[in-house]
mmCIF file of C-alpha atoms in Angstrom:
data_model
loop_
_atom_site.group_PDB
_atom_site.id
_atom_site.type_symbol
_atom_site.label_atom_id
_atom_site.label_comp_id
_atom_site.label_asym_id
_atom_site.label_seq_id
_atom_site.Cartn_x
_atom_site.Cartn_y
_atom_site.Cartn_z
ATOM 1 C CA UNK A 1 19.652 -12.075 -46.413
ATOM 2 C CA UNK A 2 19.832 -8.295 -47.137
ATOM 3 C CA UNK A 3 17.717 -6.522 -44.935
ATOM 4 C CA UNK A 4 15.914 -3.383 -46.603
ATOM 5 C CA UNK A 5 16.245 -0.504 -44.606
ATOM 6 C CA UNK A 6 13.253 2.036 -44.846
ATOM 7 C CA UNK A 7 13.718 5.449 -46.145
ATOM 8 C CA UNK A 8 12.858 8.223 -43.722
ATOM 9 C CA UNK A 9 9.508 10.118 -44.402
ATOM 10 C CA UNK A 10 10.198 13.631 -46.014
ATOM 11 C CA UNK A 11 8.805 16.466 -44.320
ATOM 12 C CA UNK A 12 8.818 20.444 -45.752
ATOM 13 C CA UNK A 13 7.740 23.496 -43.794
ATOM 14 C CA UNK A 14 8.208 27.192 -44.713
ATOM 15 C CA UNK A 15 7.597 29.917 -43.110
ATOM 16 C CA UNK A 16 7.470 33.555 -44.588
ATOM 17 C CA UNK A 17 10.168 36.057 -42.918
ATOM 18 C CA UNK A 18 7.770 39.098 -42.278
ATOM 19 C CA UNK A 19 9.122 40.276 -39.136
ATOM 20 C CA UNK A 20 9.252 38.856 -35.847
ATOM 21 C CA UNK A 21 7.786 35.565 -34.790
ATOM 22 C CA UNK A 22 5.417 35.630 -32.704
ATOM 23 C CA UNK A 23 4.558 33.284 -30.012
ATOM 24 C CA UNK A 24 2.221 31.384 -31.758
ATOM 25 C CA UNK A 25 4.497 31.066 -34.707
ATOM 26 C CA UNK A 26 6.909 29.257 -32.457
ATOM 27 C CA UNK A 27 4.183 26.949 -30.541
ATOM 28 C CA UNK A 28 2.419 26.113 -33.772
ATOM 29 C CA UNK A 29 4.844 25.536 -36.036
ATOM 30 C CA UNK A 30 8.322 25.935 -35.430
ATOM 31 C CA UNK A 31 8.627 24.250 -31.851
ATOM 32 C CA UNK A 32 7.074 21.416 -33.812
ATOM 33 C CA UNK A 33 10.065 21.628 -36.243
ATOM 34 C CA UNK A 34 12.865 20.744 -34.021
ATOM 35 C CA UNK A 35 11.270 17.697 -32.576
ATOM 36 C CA UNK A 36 10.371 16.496 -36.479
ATOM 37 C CA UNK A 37 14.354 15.919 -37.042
ATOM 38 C CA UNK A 38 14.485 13.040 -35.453
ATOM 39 C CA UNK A 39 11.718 11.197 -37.095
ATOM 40 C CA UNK A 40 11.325 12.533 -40.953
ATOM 41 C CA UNK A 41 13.888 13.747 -43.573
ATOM 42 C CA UNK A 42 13.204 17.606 -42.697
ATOM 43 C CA UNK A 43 13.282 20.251 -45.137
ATOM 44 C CA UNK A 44 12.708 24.029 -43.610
ATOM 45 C CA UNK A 45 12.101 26.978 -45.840
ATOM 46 C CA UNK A 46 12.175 30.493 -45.412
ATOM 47 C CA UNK A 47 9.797 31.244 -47.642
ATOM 48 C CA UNK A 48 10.717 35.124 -49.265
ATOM 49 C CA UNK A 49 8.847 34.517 -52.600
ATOM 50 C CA UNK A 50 5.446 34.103 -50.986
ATOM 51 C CA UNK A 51 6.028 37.604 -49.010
ATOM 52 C CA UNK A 52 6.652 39.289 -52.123
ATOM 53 C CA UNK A 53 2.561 39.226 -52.936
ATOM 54 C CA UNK A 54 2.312 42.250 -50.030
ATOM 55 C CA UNK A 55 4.774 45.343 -51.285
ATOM 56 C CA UNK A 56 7.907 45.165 -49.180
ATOM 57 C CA UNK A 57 10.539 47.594 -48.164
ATOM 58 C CA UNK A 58 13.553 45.424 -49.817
ATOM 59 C CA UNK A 59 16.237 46.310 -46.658
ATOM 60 C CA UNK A 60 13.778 44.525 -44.191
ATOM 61 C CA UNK A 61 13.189 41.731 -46.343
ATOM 62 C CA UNK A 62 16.736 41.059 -46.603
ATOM 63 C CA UNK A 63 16.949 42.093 -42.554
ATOM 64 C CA UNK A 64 14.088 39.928 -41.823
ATOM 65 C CA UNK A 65 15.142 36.704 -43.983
ATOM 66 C CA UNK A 66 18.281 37.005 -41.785
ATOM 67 C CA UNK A 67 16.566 37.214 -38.684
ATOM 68 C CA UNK A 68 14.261 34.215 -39.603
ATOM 69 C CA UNK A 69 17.215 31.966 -40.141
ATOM 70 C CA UNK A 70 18.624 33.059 -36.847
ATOM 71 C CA UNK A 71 15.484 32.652 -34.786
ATOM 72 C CA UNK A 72 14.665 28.610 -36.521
ATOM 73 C CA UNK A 73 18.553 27.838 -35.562
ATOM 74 C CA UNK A 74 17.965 29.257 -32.164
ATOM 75 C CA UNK A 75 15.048 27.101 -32.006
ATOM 76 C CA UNK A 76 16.564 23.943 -32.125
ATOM 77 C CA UNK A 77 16.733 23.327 -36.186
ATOM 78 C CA UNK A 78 20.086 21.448 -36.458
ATOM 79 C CA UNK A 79 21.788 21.885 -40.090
ATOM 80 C CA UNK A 80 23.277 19.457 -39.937
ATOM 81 C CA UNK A 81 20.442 17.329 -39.559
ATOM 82 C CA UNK A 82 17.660 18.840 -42.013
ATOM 83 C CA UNK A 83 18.130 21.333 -45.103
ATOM 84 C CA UNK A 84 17.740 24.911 -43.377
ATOM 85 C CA UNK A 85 17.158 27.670 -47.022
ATOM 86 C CA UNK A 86 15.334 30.492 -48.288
ATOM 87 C CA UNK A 87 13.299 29.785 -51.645
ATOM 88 C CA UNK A 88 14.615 32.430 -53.564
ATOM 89 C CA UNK A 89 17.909 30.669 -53.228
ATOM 90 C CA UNK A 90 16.661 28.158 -55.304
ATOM 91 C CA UNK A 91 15.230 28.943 -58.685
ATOM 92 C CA UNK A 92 13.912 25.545 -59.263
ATOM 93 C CA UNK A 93 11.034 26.633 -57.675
ATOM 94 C CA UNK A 94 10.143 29.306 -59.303
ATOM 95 C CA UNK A 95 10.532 27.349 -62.830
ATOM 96 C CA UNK A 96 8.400 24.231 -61.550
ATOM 97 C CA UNK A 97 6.074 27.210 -60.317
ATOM 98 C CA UNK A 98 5.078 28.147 -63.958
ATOM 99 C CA UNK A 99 4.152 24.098 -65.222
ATOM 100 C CA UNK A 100 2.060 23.930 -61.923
ATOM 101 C CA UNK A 101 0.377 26.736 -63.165
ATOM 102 C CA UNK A 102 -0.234 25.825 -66.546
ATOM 103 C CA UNK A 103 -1.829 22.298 -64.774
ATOM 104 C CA UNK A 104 -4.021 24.372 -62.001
ATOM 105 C CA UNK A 105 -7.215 25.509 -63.133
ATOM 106 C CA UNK A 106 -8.856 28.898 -62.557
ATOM 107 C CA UNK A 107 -11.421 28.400 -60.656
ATOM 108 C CA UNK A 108 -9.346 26.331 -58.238
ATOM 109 C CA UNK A 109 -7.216 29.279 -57.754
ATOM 110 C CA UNK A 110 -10.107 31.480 -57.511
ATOM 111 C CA UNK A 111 -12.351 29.231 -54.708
ATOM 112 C CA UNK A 112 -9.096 29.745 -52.826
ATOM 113 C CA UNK A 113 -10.032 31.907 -49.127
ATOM 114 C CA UNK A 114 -6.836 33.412 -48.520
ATOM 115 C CA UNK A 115 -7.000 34.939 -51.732
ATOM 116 C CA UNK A 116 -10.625 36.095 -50.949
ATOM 117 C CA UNK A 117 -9.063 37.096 -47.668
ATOM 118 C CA UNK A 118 -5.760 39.154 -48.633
ATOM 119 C CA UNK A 119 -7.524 40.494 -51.489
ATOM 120 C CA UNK A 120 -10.396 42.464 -49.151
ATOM 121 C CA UNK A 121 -7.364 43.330 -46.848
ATOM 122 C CA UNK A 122 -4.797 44.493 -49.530
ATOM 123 C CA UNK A 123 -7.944 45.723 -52.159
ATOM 124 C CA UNK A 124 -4.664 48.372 -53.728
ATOM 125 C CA UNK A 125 -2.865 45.669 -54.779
ATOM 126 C CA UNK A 126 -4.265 42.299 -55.727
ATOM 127 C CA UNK A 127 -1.760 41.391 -58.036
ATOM 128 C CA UNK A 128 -1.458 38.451 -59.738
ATOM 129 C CA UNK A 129 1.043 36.340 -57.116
ATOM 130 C CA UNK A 130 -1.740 36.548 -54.781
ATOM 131 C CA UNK A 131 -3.936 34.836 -57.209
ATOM 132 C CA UNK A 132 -1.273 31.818 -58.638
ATOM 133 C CA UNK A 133 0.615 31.570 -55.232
ATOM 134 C CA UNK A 134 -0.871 28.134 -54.354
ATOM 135 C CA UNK A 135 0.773 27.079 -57.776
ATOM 136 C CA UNK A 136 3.704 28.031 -56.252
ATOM 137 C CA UNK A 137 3.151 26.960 -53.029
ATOM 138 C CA UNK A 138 2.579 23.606 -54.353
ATOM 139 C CA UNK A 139 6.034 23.671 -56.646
ATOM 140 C CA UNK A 140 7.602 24.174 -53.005
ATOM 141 C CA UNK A 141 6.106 20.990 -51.970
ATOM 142 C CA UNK A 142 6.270 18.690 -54.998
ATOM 143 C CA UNK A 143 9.390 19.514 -56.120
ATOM 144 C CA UNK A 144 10.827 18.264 -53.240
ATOM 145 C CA UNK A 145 8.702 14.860 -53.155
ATOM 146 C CA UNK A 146 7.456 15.884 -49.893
ATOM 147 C CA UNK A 147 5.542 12.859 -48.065
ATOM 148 C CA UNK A 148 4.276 15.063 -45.235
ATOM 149 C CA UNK A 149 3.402 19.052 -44.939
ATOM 150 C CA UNK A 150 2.324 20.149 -41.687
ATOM 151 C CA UNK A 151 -0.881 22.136 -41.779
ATOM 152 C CA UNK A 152 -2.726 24.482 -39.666
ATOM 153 C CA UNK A 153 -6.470 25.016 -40.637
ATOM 154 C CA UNK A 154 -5.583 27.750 -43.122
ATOM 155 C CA UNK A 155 -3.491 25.827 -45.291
ATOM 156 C CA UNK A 156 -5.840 22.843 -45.845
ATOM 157 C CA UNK A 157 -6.781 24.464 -48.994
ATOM 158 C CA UNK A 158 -3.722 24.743 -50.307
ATOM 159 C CA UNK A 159 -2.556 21.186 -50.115
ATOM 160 C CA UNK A 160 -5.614 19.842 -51.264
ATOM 161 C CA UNK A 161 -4.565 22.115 -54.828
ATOM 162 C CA UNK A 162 -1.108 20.741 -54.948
ATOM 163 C CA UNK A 163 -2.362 16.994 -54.440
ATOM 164 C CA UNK A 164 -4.927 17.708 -57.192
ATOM 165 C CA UNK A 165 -2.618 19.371 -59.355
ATOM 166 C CA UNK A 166 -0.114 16.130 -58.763
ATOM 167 C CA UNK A 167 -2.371 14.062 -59.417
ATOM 168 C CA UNK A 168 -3.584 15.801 -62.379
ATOM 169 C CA UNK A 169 0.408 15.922 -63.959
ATOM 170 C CA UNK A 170 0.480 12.479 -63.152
ATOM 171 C CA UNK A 171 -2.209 11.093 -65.049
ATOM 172 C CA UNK A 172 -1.318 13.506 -67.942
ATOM 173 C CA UNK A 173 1.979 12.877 -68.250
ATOM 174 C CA UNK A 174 2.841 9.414 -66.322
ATOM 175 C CA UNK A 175 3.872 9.247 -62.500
ATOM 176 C CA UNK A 176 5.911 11.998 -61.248
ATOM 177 C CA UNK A 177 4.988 13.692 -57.765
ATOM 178 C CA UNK A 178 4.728 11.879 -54.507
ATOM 179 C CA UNK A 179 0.836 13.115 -53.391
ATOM 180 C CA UNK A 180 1.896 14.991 -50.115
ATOM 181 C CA UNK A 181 -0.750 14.266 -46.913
ATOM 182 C CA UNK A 182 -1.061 16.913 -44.352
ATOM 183 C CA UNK A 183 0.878 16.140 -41.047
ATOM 184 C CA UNK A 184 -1.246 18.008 -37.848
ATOM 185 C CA UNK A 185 1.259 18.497 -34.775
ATOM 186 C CA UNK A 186 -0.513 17.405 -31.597
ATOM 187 C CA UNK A 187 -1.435 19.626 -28.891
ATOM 188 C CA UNK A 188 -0.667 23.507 -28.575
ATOM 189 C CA UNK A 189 -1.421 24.028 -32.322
ATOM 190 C CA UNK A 190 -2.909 27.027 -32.248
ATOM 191 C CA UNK A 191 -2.793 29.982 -30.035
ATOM 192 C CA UNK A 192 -4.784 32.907 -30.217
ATOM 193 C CA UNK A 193 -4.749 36.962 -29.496
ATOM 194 C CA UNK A 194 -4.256 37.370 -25.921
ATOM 195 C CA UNK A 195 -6.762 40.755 -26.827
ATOM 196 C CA UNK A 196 -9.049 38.564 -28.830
ATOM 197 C CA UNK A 197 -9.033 35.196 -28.029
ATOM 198 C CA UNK A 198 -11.527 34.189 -30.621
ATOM 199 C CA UNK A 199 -8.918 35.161 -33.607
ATOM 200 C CA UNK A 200 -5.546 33.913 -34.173
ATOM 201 C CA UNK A 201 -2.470 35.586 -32.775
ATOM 202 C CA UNK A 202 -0.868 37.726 -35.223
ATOM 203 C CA UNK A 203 1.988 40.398 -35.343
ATOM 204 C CA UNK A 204 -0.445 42.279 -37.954
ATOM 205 C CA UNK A 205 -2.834 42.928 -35.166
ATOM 206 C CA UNK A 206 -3.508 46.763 -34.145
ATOM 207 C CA UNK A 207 -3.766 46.156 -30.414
ATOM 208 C CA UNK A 208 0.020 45.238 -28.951
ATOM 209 C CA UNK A 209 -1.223 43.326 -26.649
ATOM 210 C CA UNK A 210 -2.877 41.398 -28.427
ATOM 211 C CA UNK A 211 0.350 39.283 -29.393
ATOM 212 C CA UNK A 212 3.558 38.134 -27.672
ATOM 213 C CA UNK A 213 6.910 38.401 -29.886
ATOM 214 C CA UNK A 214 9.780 35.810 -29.652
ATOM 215 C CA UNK A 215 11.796 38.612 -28.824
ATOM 216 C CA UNK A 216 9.738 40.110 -25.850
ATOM 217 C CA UNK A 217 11.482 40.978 -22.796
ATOM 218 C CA UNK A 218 10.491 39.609 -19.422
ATOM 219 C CA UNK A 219 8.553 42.724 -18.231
ATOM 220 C CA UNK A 220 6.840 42.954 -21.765
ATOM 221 C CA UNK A 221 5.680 39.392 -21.481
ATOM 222 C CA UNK A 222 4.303 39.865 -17.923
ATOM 223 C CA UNK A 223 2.804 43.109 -19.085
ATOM 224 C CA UNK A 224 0.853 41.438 -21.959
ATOM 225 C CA UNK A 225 -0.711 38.353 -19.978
ATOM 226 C CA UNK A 226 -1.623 40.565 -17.512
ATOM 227 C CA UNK A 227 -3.928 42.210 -19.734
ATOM 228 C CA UNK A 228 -5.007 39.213 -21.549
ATOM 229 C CA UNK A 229 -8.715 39.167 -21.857
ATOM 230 C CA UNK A 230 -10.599 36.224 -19.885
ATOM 231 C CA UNK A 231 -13.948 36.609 -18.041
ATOM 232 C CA UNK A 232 -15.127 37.250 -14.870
ATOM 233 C CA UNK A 233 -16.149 34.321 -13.397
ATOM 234 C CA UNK A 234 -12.375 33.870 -11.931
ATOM 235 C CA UNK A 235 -12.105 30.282 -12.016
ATOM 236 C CA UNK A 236 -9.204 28.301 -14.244
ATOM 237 C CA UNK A 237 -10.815 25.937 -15.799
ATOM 238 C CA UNK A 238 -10.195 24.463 -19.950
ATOM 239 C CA UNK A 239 -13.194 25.198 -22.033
ATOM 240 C CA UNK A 240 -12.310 26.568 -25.438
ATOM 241 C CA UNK A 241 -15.841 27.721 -26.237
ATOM 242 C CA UNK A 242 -17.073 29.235 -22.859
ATOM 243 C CA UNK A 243 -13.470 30.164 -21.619
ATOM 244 C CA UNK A 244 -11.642 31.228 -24.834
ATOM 245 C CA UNK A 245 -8.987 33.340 -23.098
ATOM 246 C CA UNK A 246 -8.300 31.220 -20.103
ATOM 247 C CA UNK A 247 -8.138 28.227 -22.142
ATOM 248 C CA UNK A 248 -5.501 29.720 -24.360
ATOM 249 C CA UNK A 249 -3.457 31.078 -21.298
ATOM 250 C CA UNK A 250 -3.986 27.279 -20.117
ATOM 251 C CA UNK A 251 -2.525 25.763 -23.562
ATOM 252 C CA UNK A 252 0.319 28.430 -23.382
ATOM 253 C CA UNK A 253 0.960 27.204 -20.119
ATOM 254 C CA UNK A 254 1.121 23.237 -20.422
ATOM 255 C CA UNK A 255 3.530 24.288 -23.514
ATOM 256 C CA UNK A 256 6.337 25.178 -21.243
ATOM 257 C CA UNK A 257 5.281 23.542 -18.454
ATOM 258 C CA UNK A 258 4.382 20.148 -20.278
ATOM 259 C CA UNK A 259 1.148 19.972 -17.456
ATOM 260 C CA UNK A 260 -1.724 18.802 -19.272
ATOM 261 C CA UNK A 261 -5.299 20.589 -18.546
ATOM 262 C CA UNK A 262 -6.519 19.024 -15.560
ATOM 263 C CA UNK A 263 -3.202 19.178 -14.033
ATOM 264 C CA UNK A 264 -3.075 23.000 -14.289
ATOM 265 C CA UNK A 265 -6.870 23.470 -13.350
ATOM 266 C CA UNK A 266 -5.765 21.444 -10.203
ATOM 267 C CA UNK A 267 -2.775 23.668 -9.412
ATOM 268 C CA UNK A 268 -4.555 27.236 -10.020
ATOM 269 C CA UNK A 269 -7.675 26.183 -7.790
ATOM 270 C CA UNK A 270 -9.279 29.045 -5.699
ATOM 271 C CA UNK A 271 -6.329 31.473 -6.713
ATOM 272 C CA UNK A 272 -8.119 33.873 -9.275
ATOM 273 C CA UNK A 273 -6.710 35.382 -12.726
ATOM 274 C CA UNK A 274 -3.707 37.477 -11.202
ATOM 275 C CA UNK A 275 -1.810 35.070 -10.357
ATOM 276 C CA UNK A 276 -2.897 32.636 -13.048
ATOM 277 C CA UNK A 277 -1.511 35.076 -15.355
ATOM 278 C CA UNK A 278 1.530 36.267 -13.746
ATOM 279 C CA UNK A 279 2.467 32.517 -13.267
ATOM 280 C CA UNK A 280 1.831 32.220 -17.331
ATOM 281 C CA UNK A 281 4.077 35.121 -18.221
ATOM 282 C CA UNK A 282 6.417 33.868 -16.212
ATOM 283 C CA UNK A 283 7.042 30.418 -17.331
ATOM 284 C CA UNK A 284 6.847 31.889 -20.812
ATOM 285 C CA UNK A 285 9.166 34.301 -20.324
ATOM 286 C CA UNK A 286 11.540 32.027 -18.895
ATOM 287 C CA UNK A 287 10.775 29.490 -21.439
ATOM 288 C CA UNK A 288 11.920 31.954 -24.723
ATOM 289 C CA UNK A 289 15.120 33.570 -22.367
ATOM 290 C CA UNK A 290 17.519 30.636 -23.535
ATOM 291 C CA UNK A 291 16.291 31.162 -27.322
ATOM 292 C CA UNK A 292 16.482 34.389 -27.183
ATOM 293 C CA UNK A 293 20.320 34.480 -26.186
ATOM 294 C CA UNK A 294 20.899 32.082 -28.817
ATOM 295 C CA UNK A 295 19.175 34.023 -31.001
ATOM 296 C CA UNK A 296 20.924 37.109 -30.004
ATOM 297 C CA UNK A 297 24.639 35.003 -30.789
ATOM 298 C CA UNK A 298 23.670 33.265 -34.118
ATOM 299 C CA UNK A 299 22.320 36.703 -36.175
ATOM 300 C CA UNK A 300 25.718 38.221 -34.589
ATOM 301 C CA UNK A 301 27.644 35.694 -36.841
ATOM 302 C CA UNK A 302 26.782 36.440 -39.990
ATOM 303 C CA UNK A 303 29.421 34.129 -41.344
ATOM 304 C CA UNK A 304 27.766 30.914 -40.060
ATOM 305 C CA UNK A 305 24.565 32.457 -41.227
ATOM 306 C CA UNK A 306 25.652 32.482 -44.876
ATOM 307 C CA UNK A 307 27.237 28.748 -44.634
ATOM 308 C CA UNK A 308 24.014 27.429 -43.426
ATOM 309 C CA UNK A 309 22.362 28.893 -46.343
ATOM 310 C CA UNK A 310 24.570 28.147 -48.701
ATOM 311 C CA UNK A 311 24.715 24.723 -47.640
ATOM 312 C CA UNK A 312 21.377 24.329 -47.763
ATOM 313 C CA UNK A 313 20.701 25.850 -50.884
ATOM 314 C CA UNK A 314 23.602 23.797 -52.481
ATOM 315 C CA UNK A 315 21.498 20.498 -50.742
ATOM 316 C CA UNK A 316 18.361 21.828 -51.747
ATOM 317 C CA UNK A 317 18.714 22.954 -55.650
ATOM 318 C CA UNK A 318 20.486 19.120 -55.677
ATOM 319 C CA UNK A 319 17.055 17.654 -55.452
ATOM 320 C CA UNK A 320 14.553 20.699 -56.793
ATOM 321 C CA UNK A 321 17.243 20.212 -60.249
ATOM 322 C CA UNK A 322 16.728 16.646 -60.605
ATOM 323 C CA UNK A 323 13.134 16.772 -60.348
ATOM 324 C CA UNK A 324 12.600 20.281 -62.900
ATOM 325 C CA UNK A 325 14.688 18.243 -65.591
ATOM 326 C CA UNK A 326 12.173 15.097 -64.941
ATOM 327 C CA UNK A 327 9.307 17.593 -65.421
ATOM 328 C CA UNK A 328 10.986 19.488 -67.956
ATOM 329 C CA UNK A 329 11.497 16.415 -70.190
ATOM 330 C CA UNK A 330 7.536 15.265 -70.081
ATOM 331 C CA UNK A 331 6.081 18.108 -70.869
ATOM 332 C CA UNK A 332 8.285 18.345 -74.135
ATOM 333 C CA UNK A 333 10.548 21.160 -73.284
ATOM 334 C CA UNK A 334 14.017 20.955 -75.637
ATOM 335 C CA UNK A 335 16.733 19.738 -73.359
ATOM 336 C CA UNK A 336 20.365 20.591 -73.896
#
């Protein structure tokens, strides 16, 4: 009797290379990343195209890509275990891009709110990528057959376009794209400004402090927690919408520390903020130090940089191909 043996789930993540990672990049997505490998089919994606709808300087594009690379190897994403690339290394997304397009409808694109969003911050230069980048977005998915994309609250939208547009090519044409569901990591998913704890940390913020890099030194770290806003009634305690900013410092803490809420609540008891947050920067900064030196050794060998990419572009066009021709072919384009 022949048993069947059940094909892995396929996962794909991206993440655009526009500078440094910040902590919450790693503790919402990327951290999430590593342990995926050993459950899915994992595809990770540097995603270059979708930071070309803000004007870049082309040196730190290229600079940053590299770093990016660097930072999700240092990370814990083994090659040799899930396809590591950068999208522009693989034209087939840019060609599925364009029939995703022609299948999306214009006032889908336009309900979009990060277009609403980056258009009111970027009101110079809202170009057309910012408008059809979901179409794109959801060629990155799709072409890849992706069962699972894992979604923070701002991307919601955009998988619910590519599952409609999927669906849409599907009924039009016959059955083609697996209809991707959104995969939500548990705890930790979201960390906000240690400035602002009511918004999202972000690099793009104007106050510093605000946001911790993956690259911040030890004192830097301490420095920023210390000034992380909280409240004044001094006690540790998890309440997200009394206590924003000591429930964040909280959920930073059981990320490296793998205490859950109460547990931490317990140990901080009667001690105040100082040493709540010292403790925090701490365990942070000792958490990144071991990334950061293998950080520091990948992006100095640029060779193994290149073969990672290049492998995974080679193991990435292999599939993205295979599934343009498919598309290519229903929609009546003249193959060769």
């Amino acid at each position: 009797m022949s048993e069947t043996i059940e094909r892995k789930k396929r996962i794909l993540s991206g993440i655009q290379p526009t500078g440094t990672f910040t902590l919450g990049n790693y503790i919402g997505a990327i951290r999430n990343w590593a342990k995926l490998q050993d459950e899915f089919e994992s595809l990770y994606m540097i995603a270059d195209l979708h930071a070309l709808t803000v004007r870049q300087v082309p040196a730190e594009l290229r600079r940053h890509t590299r770093e990016a690379v660097a930072m999700v190897l240092a990370a814990g994403i083994d090659p040799s275990r899930s396809l590591v690339f950068v999208q522009s290394h693989v034209p087939a997304h840019t060609q599925l891009s364009w029939i995703l397009t022609c299948n999306s409808q214009f006032g889908e694109l336009s309900r979009m709110t990060q277009f609403k969003d980056k258009s009111a911050k970027h009101p110079d230069n809202v170009n057309g990528g910012l408008f059809t980048y979901p179409s794109l977005m959801a060629a990155d998915i799709l072409i890849y057959n992706a069962d699972l994309v894992p979604v923070g609250q701002d991307q919601t939208q955009h998988l619910e376009l590519a599952r409609n547009v999927a669906q849409r090519f599907n009924n039009a044409y016959s059955p083609t794209f697996t209809l991707p569901e959104g995969y939500v990591p548990k705890a930790g998913a979201k960390i906000m400004s240690l400035a602002d704890p009511t918004r999202k940390m972000s690099k793009s913020d104007t106050n510093v402090n605000g946001f911790i890099l993956m690259t911040d030194d030890k004192d830097t770290i301490l420095r920023k927690c210390k000034r992380a806003v909280t409240d004044s009634d001094g006690i540790v305690r998890f309440d997200p919408a009394e206590k924003p900013g000591v429930s964040n410092l909280m959920t930073m803490y059981g990320v490296f520390t793998g205490k859950d809420m109460a547990a931490i609540q317990a140990e901080f008891e009667g001690q105040g903020y100082g040493s709540f947050k010292q403790a925090v920067g701490e365990v942070i900064a000792d958490g990144l130090a071991p990334i950061q030196n293998e950080y520091s050794r990948i992006l100095a060998d640029k060779a193994y940089v290149d073969q990672v990419l290049a492998d995974g572009a080679a193991g990435a066009s292999r599939l993205a191909d295979r599934m343009v021709q498919k598309v290519y072919k229903k929609v009546g384009l003249l193959q060769l």
